[in-house]
mmCIF file of C-alpha atoms and ligand atoms in Angstrom:
data_model
loop_
_atom_site.group_PDB
_atom_site.id
_atom_site.type_symbol
_atom_site.label_atom_id
_atom_site.label_comp_id
_atom_site.label_asym_id
_atom_site.label_seq_id
_atom_site.Cartn_x
_atom_site.Cartn_y
_atom_site.Cartn_z
ATOM 1 C CA MET A 2 -3.297 4.636 -26.137
ATOM 2 C CA PHE A 3 -6.349 6.035 -24.310
ATOM 3 C CA SER A 4 -5.267 6.301 -20.703
ATOM 4 C CA GLY A 5 -8.251 8.113 -19.260
ATOM 5 C CA ILE A 6 -8.736 11.779 -18.595
ATOM 6 C CA ALA A 7 -7.227 13.732 -15.707
ATOM 7 C CA ILE A 8 -9.142 13.383 -12.482
ATOM 8 C CA ASN A 9 -8.611 16.941 -11.258
ATOM 9 C CA GLU A 10 -10.082 16.010 -7.883
ATOM 10 C CA ASP A 11 -13.396 15.110 -9.501
ATOM 11 C CA PHE A 12 -13.656 11.338 -9.790
ATOM 12 C CA ARG A 13 -17.334 11.188 -10.752
ATOM 13 C CA GLY A 14 -17.986 9.092 -13.847
ATOM 14 C CA LYS A 15 -14.302 8.804 -14.740
ATOM 15 C CA HIS A 16 -12.409 5.706 -15.733
ATOM 16 C CA ILE A 17 -9.475 4.769 -13.481
ATOM 17 C CA LEU A 18 -6.873 3.330 -15.832
ATOM 18 C CA SER A 19 -3.518 4.843 -14.981
ATOM 19 C CA ILE A 20 -1.697 6.820 -12.317
ATOM 20 C CA SER A 21 -1.020 9.345 -15.109
ATOM 21 C CA GLN A 22 -4.565 10.630 -14.515
ATOM 22 C CA PHE A 23 -3.715 11.628 -10.946
ATOM 23 C CA SER A 24 -2.237 14.727 -9.363
ATOM 24 C CA GLN A 25 -1.029 15.086 -5.772
ATOM 25 C CA LYS A 26 -4.330 16.728 -4.890
ATOM 26 C CA SER A 27 -6.443 13.937 -6.405
ATOM 27 C CA ILE A 28 -4.461 11.350 -4.477
ATOM 28 C CA LEU A 29 -4.790 13.265 -1.222
ATOM 29 C CA LYS A 30 -8.532 13.653 -1.796
ATOM 30 C CA LEU A 31 -8.828 9.876 -2.183
ATOM 31 C CA PHE A 32 -6.851 9.403 1.047
ATOM 32 C CA LYS A 33 -9.129 11.825 2.893
ATOM 33 C CA LYS A 34 -12.194 9.865 1.775
ATOM 34 C CA THR A 35 -10.468 6.627 2.753
ATOM 35 C CA HIS A 36 -9.979 7.967 6.280
ATOM 36 C CA TRP A 37 -13.640 8.918 6.310
ATOM 37 C CA ILE A 38 -14.572 5.326 5.415
ATOM 38 C CA ILE A 39 -12.177 3.870 8.014
ATOM 39 C CA ASN A 40 -13.617 6.117 10.731
ATOM 40 C CA ARG A 41 -17.202 5.282 9.872
ATOM 41 C CA ILE A 42 -16.385 1.582 9.997
ATOM 42 C CA LYS A 43 -14.617 2.037 13.350
ATOM 43 C CA GLN A 44 -17.617 3.890 14.743
ATOM 44 C CA LYS A 45 -19.907 1.149 13.345
ATOM 45 C CA ARG A 46 -21.857 3.772 11.412
ATOM 46 C CA ASN A 47 -23.844 3.224 8.251
ATOM 47 C CA ILE A 48 -21.856 3.148 5.011
ATOM 48 C CA ASN A 49 -24.627 1.924 2.721
ATOM 49 C CA ILE A 50 -23.835 4.502 0.102
ATOM 50 C CA LEU A 51 -23.982 2.128 -2.871
ATOM 51 C CA LYS A 52 -27.557 0.857 -2.488
ATOM 52 C CA ARG A 53 -28.929 -0.286 -5.867
ATOM 53 C CA SER A 54 -25.530 0.109 -7.557
ATOM 54 C CA VAL A 55 -24.272 -2.889 -9.494
ATOM 55 C CA ALA A 56 -20.703 -3.515 -10.570
ATOM 56 C CA ALA A 57 -19.453 -6.148 -13.009
ATOM 57 C CA LEU A 58 -16.132 -7.703 -12.080
ATOM 58 C CA LEU A 59 -14.408 -9.171 -15.117
ATOM 59 C CA PHE A 60 -11.171 -10.931 -14.283
ATOM 60 C CA PHE A 61 -9.469 -12.513 -17.281
ATOM 61 C CA GLU A 62 -6.397 -13.232 -15.131
ATOM 62 C CA PRO A 63 -6.171 -15.013 -11.797
ATOM 63 C CA SER A 64 -6.733 -12.791 -8.793
ATOM 64 C CA THR A 65 -7.277 -13.215 -5.091
ATOM 65 C CA ARG A 66 -6.837 -9.864 -3.365
ATOM 66 C CA THR A 67 -7.954 -7.455 -6.051
ATOM 67 C CA PHE A 68 -11.075 -9.462 -6.898
ATOM 68 C CA LEU A 69 -12.023 -10.145 -3.302
ATOM 69 C CA SER A 70 -11.307 -6.676 -1.993
ATOM 70 C CA PHE A 71 -13.284 -4.939 -4.745
ATOM 71 C CA SER A 72 -16.166 -7.371 -4.395
ATOM 72 C CA SER A 73 -16.226 -7.005 -0.591
ATOM 73 C CA ALA A 74 -15.731 -3.242 -0.762
ATOM 74 C CA ILE A 75 -18.842 -2.858 -2.902
ATOM 75 C CA LYS A 76 -20.956 -5.254 -0.848
ATOM 76 C CA LYS A 77 -19.951 -3.639 2.443
ATOM 77 C CA MET A 78 -21.299 -0.359 1.053
ATOM 78 C CA GLY A 79 -24.637 -1.941 0.129
ATOM 79 C CA GLY A 80 -23.899 -2.452 -3.572
ATOM 80 C CA GLU A 81 -24.085 -5.626 -5.626
ATOM 81 C CA THR A 82 -21.529 -7.276 -7.835
ATOM 82 C CA VAL A 83 -21.776 -9.679 -10.735
ATOM 83 C CA ASP A 84 -18.542 -11.587 -10.653
ATOM 84 C CA PHE A 85 -16.885 -13.163 -13.673
ATOM 85 C CA LEU A 86 -13.696 -15.112 -13.141
ATOM 86 C CA SER A 87 -12.300 -16.206 -16.523
ATOM 87 C CA PRO A 88 -14.974 -14.366 -18.565
ATOM 88 C CA ASP A 89 -13.356 -15.685 -21.727
ATOM 89 C CA GLU A 90 -14.718 -19.098 -20.714
ATOM 90 C CA THR A 91 -17.981 -18.085 -19.068
ATOM 91 C CA THR A 92 -19.393 -15.203 -21.147
ATOM 92 C CA SER A 93 -20.131 -14.668 -24.836
ATOM 93 C CA PHE A 94 -16.435 -13.900 -25.400
ATOM 94 C CA VAL A 95 -16.156 -17.660 -25.808
ATOM 95 C CA LYS A 96 -18.541 -17.448 -28.784
ATOM 96 C CA GLY A 97 -16.359 -14.828 -30.359
ATOM 97 C CA GLU A 98 -18.327 -11.727 -29.371
ATOM 98 C CA SER A 99 -16.321 -8.547 -29.956
ATOM 99 C CA ILE A 100 -15.091 -6.472 -27.019
ATOM 100 C CA SER A 101 -17.139 -3.552 -28.136
ATOM 101 C CA ASP A 102 -20.421 -5.525 -28.273
ATOM 102 C CA ALA A 103 -19.753 -7.227 -24.954
ATOM 103 C CA VAL A 104 -18.862 -3.966 -23.232
ATOM 104 C CA LYS A 105 -22.096 -2.401 -24.464
ATOM 105 C CA VAL A 106 -23.978 -5.197 -22.753
ATOM 106 C CA PHE A 107 -22.036 -4.775 -19.516
ATOM 107 C CA SER A 108 -22.587 -1.040 -19.532
ATOM 108 C CA ALA A 109 -26.310 -1.461 -20.198
ATOM 109 C CA TYR A 110 -26.802 -3.642 -17.129
ATOM 110 C CA THR A 111 -24.333 -2.297 -14.579
ATOM 111 C CA ASP A 112 -23.057 0.992 -13.122
ATOM 112 C CA LEU A 113 -19.371 0.143 -13.039
ATOM 113 C CA ILE A 114 -16.951 -2.287 -14.669
ATOM 114 C CA ILE A 115 -13.851 -3.504 -12.854
ATOM 115 C CA ILE A 116 -11.552 -5.438 -15.096
ATOM 116 C CA ARG A 117 -8.214 -7.249 -15.162
ATOM 117 C CA HIS A 118 -6.703 -8.567 -18.366
ATOM 118 C CA PRO A 119 -3.319 -10.085 -19.350
ATOM 119 C CA GLU A 120 -2.875 -7.763 -22.313
ATOM 120 C CA LYS A 121 -1.353 -4.339 -21.712
ATOM 121 C CA GLY A 122 -3.820 -1.748 -22.994
ATOM 122 C CA PHE A 123 -6.887 -4.025 -23.054
ATOM 123 C CA VAL A 124 -8.589 -2.302 -20.128
ATOM 124 C CA GLN A 125 -8.087 0.998 -21.936
ATOM 125 C CA LYS A 126 -9.828 -0.418 -25.021
ATOM 126 C CA VAL A 127 -12.787 -1.433 -22.880
ATOM 127 C CA ALA A 128 -12.954 2.056 -21.365
ATOM 128 C CA GLU A 129 -13.053 3.614 -24.805
ATOM 129 C CA VAL A 130 -16.333 1.923 -25.635
ATOM 130 C CA SER A 131 -17.922 1.772 -22.191
ATOM 131 C CA GLN A 132 -20.847 3.959 -21.189
ATOM 132 C CA VAL A 133 -20.102 3.399 -17.489
ATOM 133 C CA PRO A 134 -16.849 3.993 -15.582
ATOM 134 C CA VAL A 135 -14.167 1.332 -15.892
ATOM 135 C CA ILE A 136 -11.648 0.689 -13.114
ATOM 136 C CA SER A 137 -8.510 -1.226 -13.984
ATOM 137 C CA GLY A 138 -7.574 -4.164 -11.792
ATOM 138 C CA GLY A 139 -4.340 -4.524 -13.761
ATOM 139 C CA ASP A 140 -3.539 -4.662 -17.481
ATOM 140 C CA GLY A 141 -0.809 -7.172 -18.252
ATOM 141 C CA ALA A 142 2.638 -5.775 -17.549
ATOM 142 C CA GLY A 143 1.217 -2.259 -17.809
ATOM 143 C CA GLU A 144 -0.214 -0.699 -14.690
ATOM 144 C CA HIS A 145 -2.087 -1.563 -11.528
ATOM 145 C CA PRO A 146 -3.276 1.837 -10.363
ATOM 146 C CA THR A 147 -5.488 0.808 -7.446
ATOM 147 C CA GLN A 148 -2.685 -1.326 -6.028
ATOM 148 C CA ALA A 149 -0.304 1.640 -6.026
ATOM 149 C CA LEU A 150 -2.964 3.873 -4.492
ATOM 150 C CA TYR A 151 -3.238 1.683 -1.439
ATOM 151 C CA ASP A 152 0.501 1.027 -1.268
ATOM 152 C CA ALA A 153 0.988 4.792 -1.224
ATOM 153 C CA PHE A 154 -1.812 5.171 1.339
ATOM 154 C CA THR A 155 0.002 2.699 3.610
ATOM 155 C CA ILE A 156 3.268 4.633 3.283
ATOM 156 C CA HIS A 157 1.439 7.918 3.899
ATOM 157 C CA GLN A 158 -0.286 6.480 6.957
ATOM 158 C CA LYS A 159 3.106 5.588 8.436
ATOM 159 C CA PHE A 160 5.123 8.703 7.586
ATOM 160 C CA GLY A 161 2.407 11.348 7.186
ATOM 161 C CA LYS A 162 3.786 12.317 3.779
ATOM 162 C CA LEU A 163 4.624 11.013 0.321
ATOM 163 C CA SER A 164 7.488 13.386 -0.387
ATOM 164 C CA GLY A 165 11.125 13.353 0.663
ATOM 165 C CA LEU A 166 11.091 9.584 1.039
ATOM 166 C CA LYS A 167 13.822 7.087 0.401
ATOM 167 C CA GLY A 168 12.684 3.649 -0.755
ATOM 168 C CA LEU A 169 14.092 0.357 -1.942
ATOM 169 C CA ILE A 170 12.135 -1.554 -4.583
ATOM 170 C CA LEU A 171 13.217 -5.143 -5.085
ATOM 171 C CA GLY A 172 12.094 -7.566 -7.738
ATOM 172 C CA ASP A 173 10.774 -7.754 -11.244
ATOM 173 C CA VAL A 174 10.896 -4.073 -12.139
ATOM 174 C CA LEU A 175 10.401 -4.823 -15.827
ATOM 175 C CA TYR A 176 7.128 -6.717 -15.637
ATOM 176 C CA SER A 177 5.585 -5.807 -12.275
ATOM 177 C CA ARG A 178 2.648 -3.516 -12.973
ATOM 178 C CA SER A 179 2.407 -2.803 -9.236
ATOM 179 C CA ILE A 180 5.961 -1.447 -9.248
ATOM 180 C CA HIS A 181 5.244 0.616 -12.377
ATOM 181 C CA SER A 182 2.219 2.282 -10.821
ATOM 182 C CA LEU A 183 3.979 2.832 -7.491
ATOM 183 C CA LEU A 184 6.917 4.553 -9.197
ATOM 184 C CA LYS A 185 4.501 6.791 -11.079
ATOM 185 C CA THR A 186 2.689 7.639 -7.841
ATOM 186 C CA LEU A 187 5.887 8.522 -5.991
ATOM 187 C CA ALA A 188 6.992 10.629 -8.953
ATOM 188 C CA LEU A 189 4.007 12.933 -8.380
ATOM 189 C CA PHE A 190 5.537 14.072 -5.088
ATOM 190 C CA LYS A 191 8.749 16.012 -4.516
ATOM 191 C CA GLY A 192 12.109 14.768 -3.378
ATOM 192 C CA ASN A 193 11.605 11.001 -3.521
ATOM 193 C CA SER A 194 14.616 8.833 -4.059
ATOM 194 C CA ILE A 195 14.255 5.196 -5.082
ATOM 195 C CA TYR A 196 16.809 2.401 -5.238
ATOM 196 C CA LEU A 197 15.818 -0.306 -7.708
ATOM 197 C CA TYR A 198 17.268 -3.752 -7.096
ATOM 198 C CA ALA A 199 16.227 -6.057 -9.962
ATOM 199 C CA PRO A 200 17.805 -9.151 -11.496
ATOM 200 C CA LYS A 201 19.605 -8.631 -14.806
ATOM 201 C CA ARG A 202 17.204 -8.279 -17.758
ATOM 202 C CA LEU A 203 14.333 -7.386 -15.407
ATOM 203 C CA GLU A 204 15.388 -3.786 -14.939
ATOM 204 C CA LEU A 205 13.292 -0.672 -15.481
ATOM 205 C CA SER A 206 12.225 -0.266 -19.119
ATOM 206 C CA LYS A 207 13.655 2.651 -21.085
ATOM 207 C CA GLU A 208 10.121 3.831 -21.744
ATOM 208 C CA LEU A 209 9.200 4.149 -18.058
ATOM 209 C CA ALA A 210 12.628 5.547 -17.156
ATOM 210 C CA GLN A 211 12.012 8.307 -19.679
ATOM 211 C CA GLU A 212 8.574 9.023 -18.259
ATOM 212 C CA LEU A 213 9.944 9.307 -14.724
ATOM 213 C CA LYS A 214 12.962 11.382 -15.662
ATOM 214 C CA GLY A 215 13.337 14.569 -13.636
ATOM 215 C CA LYS A 216 10.379 13.668 -11.408
ATOM 216 C CA ILE A 217 11.971 11.117 -9.117
ATOM 217 C CA LYS A 218 15.547 10.151 -8.345
ATOM 218 C CA ILE A 219 16.203 6.581 -9.430
ATOM 219 C CA GLN A 220 19.306 4.598 -8.705
ATOM 220 C CA GLU A 221 19.666 1.068 -10.046
ATOM 221 C CA ILE A 222 21.731 -1.275 -7.874
ATOM 222 C CA ASN A 223 22.642 -4.944 -8.184
ATOM 223 C CA LYS A 224 24.211 -5.916 -4.897
ATOM 224 C CA VAL A 225 23.247 -5.921 -1.236
ATOM 225 C CA ASP A 226 26.185 -3.681 -0.323
ATOM 226 C CA ASP A 227 24.590 -0.836 -2.266
ATOM 227 C CA ILE A 228 21.350 -0.830 -0.271
ATOM 228 C CA PRO A 229 21.253 2.308 1.891
ATOM 229 C CA GLN A 230 20.436 1.759 5.547
ATOM 230 C CA ASP A 231 18.075 4.685 5.936
ATOM 231 C CA CYS A 232 15.139 3.691 3.711
ATOM 232 C CA HIS A 233 11.623 4.596 4.758
ATOM 233 C CA PHE A 234 10.259 1.549 2.977
ATOM 234 C CA TRP A 235 11.208 -1.627 1.191
ATOM 235 C CA TYR A 236 8.789 -2.787 -1.496
ATOM 236 C CA THR A 237 9.091 -6.213 -3.044
ATOM 237 C CA ASN A 238 7.102 -8.036 -5.724
ATOM 238 C CA ARG A 239 7.499 -11.592 -7.014
ATOM 239 C CA ILE A 240 8.957 -12.461 -10.398
ATOM 240 C CA GLN A 241 6.078 -12.244 -12.909
ATOM 241 C CA LYS A 242 6.508 -15.739 -14.356
ATOM 242 C CA GLU A 243 3.434 -15.485 -16.595
ATOM 243 C CA ARG A 244 5.002 -12.648 -18.598
ATOM 244 C CA PHE A 245 8.034 -14.648 -19.758
ATOM 245 C CA LYS A 246 8.108 -16.113 -23.237
ATOM 246 C CA ASN A 247 11.511 -17.643 -22.609
ATOM 247 C CA MET A 248 11.530 -19.957 -19.586
ATOM 248 C CA LYS A 249 15.338 -20.146 -19.581
ATOM 249 C CA LEU A 250 15.441 -16.433 -18.972
ATOM 250 C CA TYR A 251 12.925 -16.859 -16.165
ATOM 251 C CA GLN A 252 15.007 -19.586 -14.488
ATOM 252 C CA HIS A 253 18.097 -17.461 -14.844
ATOM 253 C CA ALA A 254 16.450 -14.373 -13.348
ATOM 254 C CA LEU A 255 15.012 -16.432 -10.514
ATOM 255 C CA ARG A 256 18.505 -17.461 -9.439
ATOM 256 C CA SER A 257 19.555 -13.877 -8.814
ATOM 257 C CA PHE A 258 16.202 -12.673 -7.517
ATOM 258 C CA PRO A 259 16.650 -10.550 -4.370
ATOM 259 C CA VAL A 260 14.888 -12.069 -1.343
ATOM 260 C CA ILE A 261 14.078 -10.202 1.872
ATOM 261 C CA THR A 262 15.401 -12.323 4.707
ATOM 262 C CA LYS A 263 15.897 -11.726 8.398
ATOM 263 C CA SER A 264 19.620 -11.367 7.886
ATOM 264 C CA LEU A 265 19.175 -8.799 5.092
ATOM 265 C CA LEU A 266 16.870 -6.855 7.367
ATOM 266 C CA GLU A 267 19.400 -6.995 10.202
ATOM 267 C CA LYS A 268 22.180 -5.879 7.891
ATOM 268 C CA LYS A 269 20.450 -3.160 5.891
ATOM 269 C CA GLY A 270 17.198 -2.308 7.655
ATOM 270 C CA ASN A 271 16.374 0.257 10.310
ATOM 271 C CA LYS A 272 13.861 0.533 13.149
ATOM 272 C CA ASN A 273 11.396 2.900 11.567
ATOM 273 C CA MET A 274 10.991 1.422 8.076
ATOM 274 C CA VAL A 275 8.088 -0.576 6.665
ATOM 275 C CA ILE A 276 8.096 -3.587 4.331
ATOM 276 C CA LEU A 277 5.429 -3.855 1.653
ATOM 277 C CA ASP A 278 4.498 -6.471 -0.936
ATOM 278 C CA PRO A 279 1.382 -6.413 -3.162
ATOM 279 C CA LEU A 280 1.365 -10.230 -2.908
ATOM 280 C CA PRO A 281 1.167 -13.039 -3.844
ATOM 281 C CA ARG A 282 4.504 -13.831 -2.306
ATOM 282 C CA VAL A 283 6.525 -16.343 -4.279
ATOM 283 C CA LYS A 284 9.750 -16.735 -2.304
ATOM 284 C CA ASN A 285 10.483 -12.994 -2.472
ATOM 285 C CA THR A 286 10.197 -12.582 1.291
ATOM 286 C CA ASP A 287 11.152 -15.147 3.870
ATOM 287 C CA PRO A 288 8.137 -16.054 6.069
ATOM 288 C CA GLU A 289 10.394 -15.711 9.119
ATOM 289 C CA ILE A 290 9.967 -11.929 8.900
ATOM 290 C CA ASP A 291 6.150 -12.042 8.747
ATOM 291 C CA SER A 292 5.844 -11.435 12.483
ATOM 292 C CA ASP A 293 8.209 -8.456 12.390
ATOM 293 C CA PRO A 294 6.102 -5.340 13.140
ATOM 294 C CA ARG A 295 7.699 -3.593 10.159
ATOM 295 C CA ALA A 296 6.251 -6.170 7.750
ATOM 296 C CA LEU A 297 2.842 -4.777 6.763
ATOM 297 C CA TYR A 298 2.042 -6.942 3.731
ATOM 298 C CA LEU A 299 -0.216 -9.391 5.550
ATOM 299 C CA THR A 300 -1.753 -6.834 7.895
ATOM 300 C CA ARG A 301 -2.100 -3.081 7.390
ATOM 301 C CA GLN A 302 -1.371 -3.030 3.655
ATOM 302 C CA LEU A 303 -3.966 -5.743 2.974
ATOM 303 C CA GLU A 304 -6.658 -3.993 5.036
ATOM 304 C CA ASN A 305 -5.969 -0.725 3.294
ATOM 305 C CA GLY A 306 -6.582 -2.442 -0.054
ATOM 306 C CA MET A 307 -10.261 -2.716 0.701
ATOM 307 C CA PHE A 308 -10.606 0.701 2.357
ATOM 308 C CA VAL A 309 -8.946 2.604 -0.491
ATOM 309 C CA ARG A 310 -11.059 0.689 -3.042
ATOM 310 C CA MET A 311 -14.212 1.502 -1.075
ATOM 311 C CA ALA A 312 -13.378 5.202 -1.207
ATOM 312 C CA LEU A 313 -12.436 5.029 -4.874
ATOM 313 C CA VAL A 314 -15.654 3.303 -5.937
ATOM 314 C CA GLY A 315 -17.676 5.728 -3.795
ATOM 315 C CA LEU A 316 -15.982 8.686 -5.490
ATOM 316 C CA VAL A 317 -16.269 7.301 -9.027
ATOM 317 C CA LEU A 318 -19.980 6.609 -8.555
ATOM 318 C CA GLY A 319 -20.434 10.086 -7.060
ATOM 319 C CA LYS A 320 -21.671 8.785 -3.698
ATOM 320 C CA ILE A 321 -19.122 10.413 -1.360
HETATM 321 C C1 NCD B 437 -0.325 -8.018 -8.197
HETATM 322 C C2 NCD B 437 -0.783 -8.080 -9.647
HETATM 323 O O1 NCD B 437 -1.763 -8.758 -9.958
HETATM 324 O O2 NCD B 437 -0.145 -7.403 -10.423
HETATM 325 N N1 NCD B 437 -1.196 -8.703 -7.328
HETATM 326 C C3 NCD B 437 -2.207 -8.054 -6.707
HETATM 327 O O3 NCD B 437 -3.091 -7.511 -7.347
HETATM 328 N N2 NCD B 437 -2.151 -7.968 -5.393
HETATM 329 C C4 NCD B 437 1.063 -8.474 -8.007
HETATM 330 C C5 NCD B 437 1.459 -9.828 -8.507
HETATM 331 O O4 NCD B 437 0.650 -10.583 -9.053
HETATM 332 O O5 NCD B 437 2.634 -10.150 -8.340
#
C-alpha cells in the first residue's frame, strides 16, 4: 500500500498519510512550528499565511473535532475551505464517479485535500492519484496520524521529551486508529515502555506488534493490579463500535472495557501524570474526573489539536 514518502523534515507538497513517514526530527520540527503558531496567537500577531489557499475537506465518516479543527485552523490562517460531510451523498460519488476522476476534480480546484474514510487504505488510494497534497483525517481502523501528532505534542509539552516515558493505553487497541498512530509515534523515540490494557479480542494486532518490535517495549495486561503506579500518561479511547461485524462480540467486549474512574486514579495514578483521550468519550472515562487537573482531554489536548494542524497545513503548503 502507498503510505506516502518520508518527510525528512521537508513537508512541502507531501501527503500526510502515516506516522511511518516521520522521523524524530520531522516530528520535532512540526512541534517547533506549532510553538511558533501558539506564540503568534498569544501575541495577537498576524498569522494570515494561507491567503488564497483553498482546502477541500472530504469526510466520509462522522467527525466533530478533526473536521472542525482542520476547518478552523485553515480559516484562522486566512485560507478557505470547501467542506463536504458525507461526500458519498453530496458529490458525484453518488452518481458512481470513480475515485480517480473525482480526485482529479478536487485537485484541479483546491490546494489541499483533507480526507477521512471508513476503509483502511482509501486515503492512500486518493493520494496516489492526487496532484495536490492529501492529509489523512483517519482511514478506517488504519491510522490517524494528525491525532497522534497532537497527542504526542501534548505529552511533550508536559514532560519536555518523548523518550524514556512510561504510558498506559486503555481501550480498543485492535481497532483504534488513534492508538495505532500513537504507538508508532512513541516507537520513533528511545526507551518508551507501554502497558496495553484492552478487552479480550481487542488486543494489538500481530501485524502492528511485528512493526513495533524492538522499537518500543510493550506489555499487555488484563487486570487493574498490573497497572504500574508510575506512568507518565494514561491514554484511553472508546470501543470502536462501527468496526464490529459481530455485535455479540461488541457487547461482550464492552462488558470488560476498562474505564478510568476516580477510584482507579486514586489506586493507580500519581501526581504528575496526564490523562488523554482523542474523544469522543463513550463511557471510557467517568465525567467525575473531568475537573481533575491531570485530565487534559477537554482542555489542553483539544486546543493542541488545532495548533498542531495549523502548523502541519502551513508546512505542507510551504508557508512556514
Ligand atoms: C478518533 C477517530 O476518529 O479515530 N476521533 C477523533 O478524531 N478525535 C477517535 C474515535 O473516534 O474514537
